[in-house]
XYZ file of C-alpha atoms in Angstrom:
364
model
C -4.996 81.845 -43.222
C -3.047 78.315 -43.318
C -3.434 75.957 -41.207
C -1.231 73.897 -38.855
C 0.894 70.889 -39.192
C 1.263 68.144 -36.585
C 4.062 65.882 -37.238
C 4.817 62.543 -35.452
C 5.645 59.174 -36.403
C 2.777 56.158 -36.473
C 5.948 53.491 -37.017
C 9.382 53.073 -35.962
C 12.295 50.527 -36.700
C 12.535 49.371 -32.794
C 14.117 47.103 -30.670
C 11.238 45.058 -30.952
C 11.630 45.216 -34.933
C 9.354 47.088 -36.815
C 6.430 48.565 -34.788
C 3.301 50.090 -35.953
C 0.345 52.762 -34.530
C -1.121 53.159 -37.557
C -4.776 52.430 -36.111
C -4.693 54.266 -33.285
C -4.079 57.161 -35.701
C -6.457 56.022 -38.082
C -9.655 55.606 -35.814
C -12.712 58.189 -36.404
C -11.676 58.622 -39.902
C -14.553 57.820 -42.339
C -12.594 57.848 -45.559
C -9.078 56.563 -45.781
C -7.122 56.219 -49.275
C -4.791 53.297 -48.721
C -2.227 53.860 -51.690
C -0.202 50.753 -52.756
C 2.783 50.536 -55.598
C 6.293 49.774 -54.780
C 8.997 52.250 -54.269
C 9.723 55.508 -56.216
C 5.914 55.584 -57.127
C 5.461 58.834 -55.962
C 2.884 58.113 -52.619
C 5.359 60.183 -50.345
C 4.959 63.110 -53.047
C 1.355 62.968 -53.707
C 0.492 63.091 -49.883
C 2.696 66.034 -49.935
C 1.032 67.688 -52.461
C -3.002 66.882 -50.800
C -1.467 67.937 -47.464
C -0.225 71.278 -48.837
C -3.211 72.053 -51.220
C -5.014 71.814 -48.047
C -2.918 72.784 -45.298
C -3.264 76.494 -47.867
C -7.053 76.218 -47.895
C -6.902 76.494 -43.860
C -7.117 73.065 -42.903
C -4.873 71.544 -40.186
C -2.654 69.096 -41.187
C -1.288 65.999 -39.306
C 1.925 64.145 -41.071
C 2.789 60.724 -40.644
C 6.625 60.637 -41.033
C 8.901 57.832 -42.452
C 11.105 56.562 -39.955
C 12.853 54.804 -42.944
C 13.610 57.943 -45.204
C 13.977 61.450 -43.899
C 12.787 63.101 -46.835
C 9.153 60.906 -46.807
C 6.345 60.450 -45.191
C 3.702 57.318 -44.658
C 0.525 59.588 -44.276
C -1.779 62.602 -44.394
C -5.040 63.341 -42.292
C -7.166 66.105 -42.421
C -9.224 65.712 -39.223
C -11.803 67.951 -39.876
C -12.681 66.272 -43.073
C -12.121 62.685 -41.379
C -9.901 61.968 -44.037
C -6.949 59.840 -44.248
C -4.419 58.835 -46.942
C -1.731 56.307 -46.111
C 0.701 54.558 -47.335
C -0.351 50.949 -46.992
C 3.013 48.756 -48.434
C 5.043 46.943 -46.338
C 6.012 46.890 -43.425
C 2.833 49.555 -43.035
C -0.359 46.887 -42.503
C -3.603 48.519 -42.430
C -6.543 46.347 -41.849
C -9.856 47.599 -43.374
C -12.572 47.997 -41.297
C -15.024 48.868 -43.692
C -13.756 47.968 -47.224
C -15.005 50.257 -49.753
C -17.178 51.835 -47.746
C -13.921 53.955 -45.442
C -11.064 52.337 -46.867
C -10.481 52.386 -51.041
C -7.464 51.220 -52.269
C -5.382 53.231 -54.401
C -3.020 51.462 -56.863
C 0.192 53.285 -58.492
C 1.328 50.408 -60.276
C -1.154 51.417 -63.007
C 1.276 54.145 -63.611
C 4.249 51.890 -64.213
C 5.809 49.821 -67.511
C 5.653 46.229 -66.446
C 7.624 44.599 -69.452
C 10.521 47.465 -68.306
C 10.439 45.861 -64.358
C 9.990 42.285 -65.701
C 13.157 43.464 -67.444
C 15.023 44.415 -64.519
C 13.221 40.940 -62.421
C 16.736 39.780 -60.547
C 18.153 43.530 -59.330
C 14.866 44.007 -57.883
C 14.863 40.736 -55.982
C 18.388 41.341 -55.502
C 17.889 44.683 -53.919
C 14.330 43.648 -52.440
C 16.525 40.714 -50.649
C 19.485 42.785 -49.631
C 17.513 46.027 -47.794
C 15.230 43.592 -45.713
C 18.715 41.752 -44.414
C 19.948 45.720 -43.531
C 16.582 46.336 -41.777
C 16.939 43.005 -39.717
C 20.603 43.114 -38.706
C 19.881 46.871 -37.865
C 16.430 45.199 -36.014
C 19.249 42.772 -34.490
C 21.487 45.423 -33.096
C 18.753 47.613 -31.381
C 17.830 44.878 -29.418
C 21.351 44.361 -28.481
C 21.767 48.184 -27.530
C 18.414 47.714 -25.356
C 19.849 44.641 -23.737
C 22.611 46.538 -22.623
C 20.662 49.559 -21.787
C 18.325 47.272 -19.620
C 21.966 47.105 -17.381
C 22.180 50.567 -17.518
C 18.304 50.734 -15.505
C 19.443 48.127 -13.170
C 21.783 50.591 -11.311
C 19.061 53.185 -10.994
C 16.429 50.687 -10.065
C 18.362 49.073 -7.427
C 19.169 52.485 -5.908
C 15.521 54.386 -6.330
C 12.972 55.118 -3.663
C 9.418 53.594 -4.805
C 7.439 54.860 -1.755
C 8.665 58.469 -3.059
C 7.847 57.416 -6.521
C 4.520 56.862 -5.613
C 3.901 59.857 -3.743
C 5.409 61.895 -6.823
C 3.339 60.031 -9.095
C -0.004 61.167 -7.149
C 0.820 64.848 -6.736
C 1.236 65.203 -10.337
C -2.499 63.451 -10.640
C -3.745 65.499 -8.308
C -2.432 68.801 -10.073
C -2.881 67.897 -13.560
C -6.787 66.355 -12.847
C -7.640 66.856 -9.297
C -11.341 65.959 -9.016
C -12.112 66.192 -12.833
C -14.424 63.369 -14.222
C -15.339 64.170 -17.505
C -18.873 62.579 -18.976
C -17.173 61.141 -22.594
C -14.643 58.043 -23.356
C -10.798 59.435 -23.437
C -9.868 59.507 -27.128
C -6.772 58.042 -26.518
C -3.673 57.986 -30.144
C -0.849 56.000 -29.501
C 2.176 57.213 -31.496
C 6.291 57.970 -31.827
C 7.771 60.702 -29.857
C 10.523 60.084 -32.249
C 12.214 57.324 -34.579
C 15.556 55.823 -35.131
C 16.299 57.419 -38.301
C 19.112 56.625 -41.226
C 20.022 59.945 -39.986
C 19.906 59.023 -35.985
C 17.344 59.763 -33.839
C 14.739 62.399 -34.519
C 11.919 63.803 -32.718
C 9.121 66.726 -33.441
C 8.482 67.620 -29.383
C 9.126 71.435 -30.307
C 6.640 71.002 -33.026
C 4.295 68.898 -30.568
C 4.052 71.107 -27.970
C 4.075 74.327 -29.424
C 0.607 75.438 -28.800
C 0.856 73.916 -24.608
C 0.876 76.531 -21.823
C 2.250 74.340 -19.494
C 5.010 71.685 -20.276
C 6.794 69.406 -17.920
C 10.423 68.541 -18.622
C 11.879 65.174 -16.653
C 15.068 64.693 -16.203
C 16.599 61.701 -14.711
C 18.592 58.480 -15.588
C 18.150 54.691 -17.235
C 15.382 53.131 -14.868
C 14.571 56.383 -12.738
C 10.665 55.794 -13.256
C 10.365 57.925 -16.557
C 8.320 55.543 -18.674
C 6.388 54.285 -15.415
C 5.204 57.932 -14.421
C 3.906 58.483 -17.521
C 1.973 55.029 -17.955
C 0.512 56.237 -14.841
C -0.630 59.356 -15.536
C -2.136 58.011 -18.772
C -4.470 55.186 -17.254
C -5.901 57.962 -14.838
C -6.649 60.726 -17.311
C -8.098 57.681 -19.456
C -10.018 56.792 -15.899
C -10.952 60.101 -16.393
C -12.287 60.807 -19.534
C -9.727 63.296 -20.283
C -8.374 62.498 -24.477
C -4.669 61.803 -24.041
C -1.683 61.319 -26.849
C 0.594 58.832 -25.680
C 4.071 59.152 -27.395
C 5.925 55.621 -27.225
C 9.789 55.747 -27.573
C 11.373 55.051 -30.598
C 13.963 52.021 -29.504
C 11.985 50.330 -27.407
C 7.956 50.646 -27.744
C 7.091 49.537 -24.526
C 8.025 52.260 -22.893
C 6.640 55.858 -22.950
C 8.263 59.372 -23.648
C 5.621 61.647 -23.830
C 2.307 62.658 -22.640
C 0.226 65.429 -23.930
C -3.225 66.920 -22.466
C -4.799 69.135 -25.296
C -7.867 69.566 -22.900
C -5.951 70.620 -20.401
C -2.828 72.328 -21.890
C -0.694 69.855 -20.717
C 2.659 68.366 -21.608
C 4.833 66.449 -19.889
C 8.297 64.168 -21.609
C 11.240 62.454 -21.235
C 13.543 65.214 -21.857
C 16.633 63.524 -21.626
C 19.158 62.150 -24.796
C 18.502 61.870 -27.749
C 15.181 63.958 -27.308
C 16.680 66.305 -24.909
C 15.151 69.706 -24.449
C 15.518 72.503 -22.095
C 12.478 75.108 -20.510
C 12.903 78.149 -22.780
C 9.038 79.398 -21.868
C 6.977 80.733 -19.237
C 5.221 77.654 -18.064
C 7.975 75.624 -18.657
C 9.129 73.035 -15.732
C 11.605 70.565 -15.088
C 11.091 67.131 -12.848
C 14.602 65.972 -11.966
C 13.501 62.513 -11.414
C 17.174 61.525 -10.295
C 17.463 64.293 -7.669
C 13.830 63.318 -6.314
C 13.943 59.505 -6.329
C 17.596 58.499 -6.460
C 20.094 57.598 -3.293
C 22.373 60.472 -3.380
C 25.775 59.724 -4.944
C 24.421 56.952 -7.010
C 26.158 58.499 -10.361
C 29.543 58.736 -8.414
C 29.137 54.927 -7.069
C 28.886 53.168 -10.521
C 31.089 56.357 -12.756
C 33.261 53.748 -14.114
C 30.376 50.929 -15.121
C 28.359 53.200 -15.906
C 30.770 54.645 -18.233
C 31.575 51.406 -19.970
C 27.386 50.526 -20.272
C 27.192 53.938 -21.751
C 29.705 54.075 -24.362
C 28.856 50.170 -25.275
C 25.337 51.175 -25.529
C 25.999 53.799 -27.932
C 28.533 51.608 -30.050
C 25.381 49.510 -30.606
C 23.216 52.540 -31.313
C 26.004 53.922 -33.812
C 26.149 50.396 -35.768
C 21.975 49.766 -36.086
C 21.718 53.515 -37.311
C 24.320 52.224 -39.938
C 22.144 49.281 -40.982
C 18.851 51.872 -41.377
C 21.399 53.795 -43.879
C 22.160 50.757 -45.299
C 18.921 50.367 -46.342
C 17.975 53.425 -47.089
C 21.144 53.508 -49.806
C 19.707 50.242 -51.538
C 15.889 51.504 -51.035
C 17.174 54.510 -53.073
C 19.038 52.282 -55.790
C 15.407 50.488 -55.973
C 13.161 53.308 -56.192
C 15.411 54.667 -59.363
C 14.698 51.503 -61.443
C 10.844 52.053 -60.416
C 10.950 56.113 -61.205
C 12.535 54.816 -64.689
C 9.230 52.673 -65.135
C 6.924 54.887 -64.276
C 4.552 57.298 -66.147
C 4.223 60.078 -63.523
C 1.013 61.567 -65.861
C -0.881 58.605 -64.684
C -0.104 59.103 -60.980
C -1.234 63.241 -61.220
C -5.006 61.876 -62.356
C -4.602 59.679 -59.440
C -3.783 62.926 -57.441
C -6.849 64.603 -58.782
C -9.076 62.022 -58.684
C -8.281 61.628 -54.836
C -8.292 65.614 -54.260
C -12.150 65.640 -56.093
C -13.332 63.174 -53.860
C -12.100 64.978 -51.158
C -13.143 68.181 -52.597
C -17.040 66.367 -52.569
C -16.356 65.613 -48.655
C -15.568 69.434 -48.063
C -18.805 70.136 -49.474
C -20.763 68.020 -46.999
């Protein structure tokens, strides 16, 4: 029988620039393949092809997806194996812990025709200069959108009742843990809930929480306490010893969007735009943190600035996702002069190479 894929994303093009969880991920492995090689190399398509030579042999599968091309992705584990591979070019820095002994680099520019990329030396720089530009105008304009979003909080903040907050905050502890002290350290993995996409925003929480009995919808506004719930909730099931996966959001790291409880069968999320779901499940519950914490009427009150914040914010949103397919057009345009360079024989032994050692890791 196959096994199961888990798909998140371990680094998103923020607010805050480009942000990376890779380690979080990472930790417990005991053999990592760290492949480097520019684009059009083939890493995203030789992680496929591991993941789905094992995911067929039974294994379950976690996928570390490319916030910067749909179509890609920046990693494979196999947790019961403790294996990792990942793709370790920029902007993805992985710091070895144990050189050689975890981590081995992997190098697909053996498979490529130097004299024909020495050949093509300005386009590259050319393109090389022109996609990091899109990334950092598009870096730019998030943090413009979250500037104007941080306006959009200020409404519901001023207007929100923190001794209720409180109170809500330690019912939810008190049903999800009550007394529970477990006798281990919480493994606690940081990652994406979602990622601002060349194709928009894009999230896996259906995929996430497919297996959870119980999952907690919230529903609220800008600044209703979302993100501060949640940060809660995490430092006492980490009090607790209870393993947690803390889901950051996509535009602006510092805040959270997702919790989820394996132990426990737990889920709770910010299910409001652009990751907005409704219960469709036995189990499933919604938190209207609005309704529970906000001064009645607040939404009427502020309809007309919160009407210009909103369509200003997204404006900003619209033009940053333009920047990401900016980049992603000239990434293509770059990856087709490597994919001309490149003898894709070479990269297969790679492939095998990497699948024996694994193979030797089953064994054990």
């Amino acid at each position: 029988m196959p096994g199961k894929i888990k798909n998140y994303f371990a680094g998103g093009n923020t607010a805050r620039g480009f942000h990376n969880l890779y380690d979080s991920n990472l930790q417990g492995l005991n053999r990592i393949f760290i492949l480097k090689g520019g684009p059009g190399t083939g890493k995203s398509s030789l992680m496929k092809n591991i993941a789905k030579e094992w995911l067929e042999k039974g294994y379950d599968i976690e996928l570390l997806h490319c916030s910067s091309d749909n179509n890609s992705i920046d990693g494979v584990l196999i947790p019961a194996l403790k294996v990792g591979i990942v793709d370790g070019t920029a902007p993805h820095v992985i710091e070895p812990k144990a050189p050689g002994a975890v981590e081995e680099y992997i190098n697909l520019g053996e498979a490529w025709d130097a004299k024909a990329l020495a050949a093509r030396k300005k386009a590259i720089e050319k393109l090389s200069k022109q996609i990091g530009e899109s990334f950092e105008q598009a870096y730019a304009t998030f943090k413009q959108a979250l500037e104007v979003h941080d306006d959009w909080e200020k409404i519901y903040i001023n207007s929100m009742d923190f001794q209720k907050a409180d109170q809500l905050t330690n019912k939810l502890i008190e049903s999800f843990f009550g007394k529970m002290k477990l006798n281990k350290p919480s493994d606690v993995r940081h990652r994406f809930l979602g990622a601002a996409t060349p194709m928009g925003a894009v999230d896996f929480v259906p995929n996430l929480t497919e297996d959870i009995p119980k999952r907690y919808f919230i529903k609220g506004r800008p600044g209703s306490g979302k993100s501060t719930l949640l940060k809660k909730l995490a430092a006492a099931a980490e009090e607790r010893g209870i393993d947690v996966e803390i889901y950051h959001c996509g535009f602006d790291p510092n805040s959270l969007d997702m919790l989820i409880f394996r132990e426990l069968g737990i889920a709770i999320f910010d299910s409001t735009a652009p990751h907005e779901y409704f219960p469709s499940r036995d189990g499933d519950e919604i938190i209207d943190m609005y309704e529970i914490l906000i001064e009645p009427g607040t939404d009427d009150i502020f309809a007309d600035i919160i009407s210009k914040i909103s369509a200003q914010y997204k404006r900003k949103m619209a033009e940053a996702t333009s920047y990401l397919a900016k980049a992603k057009e000239l990434h293509d345009e770059l990856e087709a002069i490597y994919v001309a360079a490149m003898d894709f024989s070479v990269v297969e032994q790679i492939q095998r190479k990497i699948e024996a050692e694994i193979e030797e890791i089953a064994k054990d």
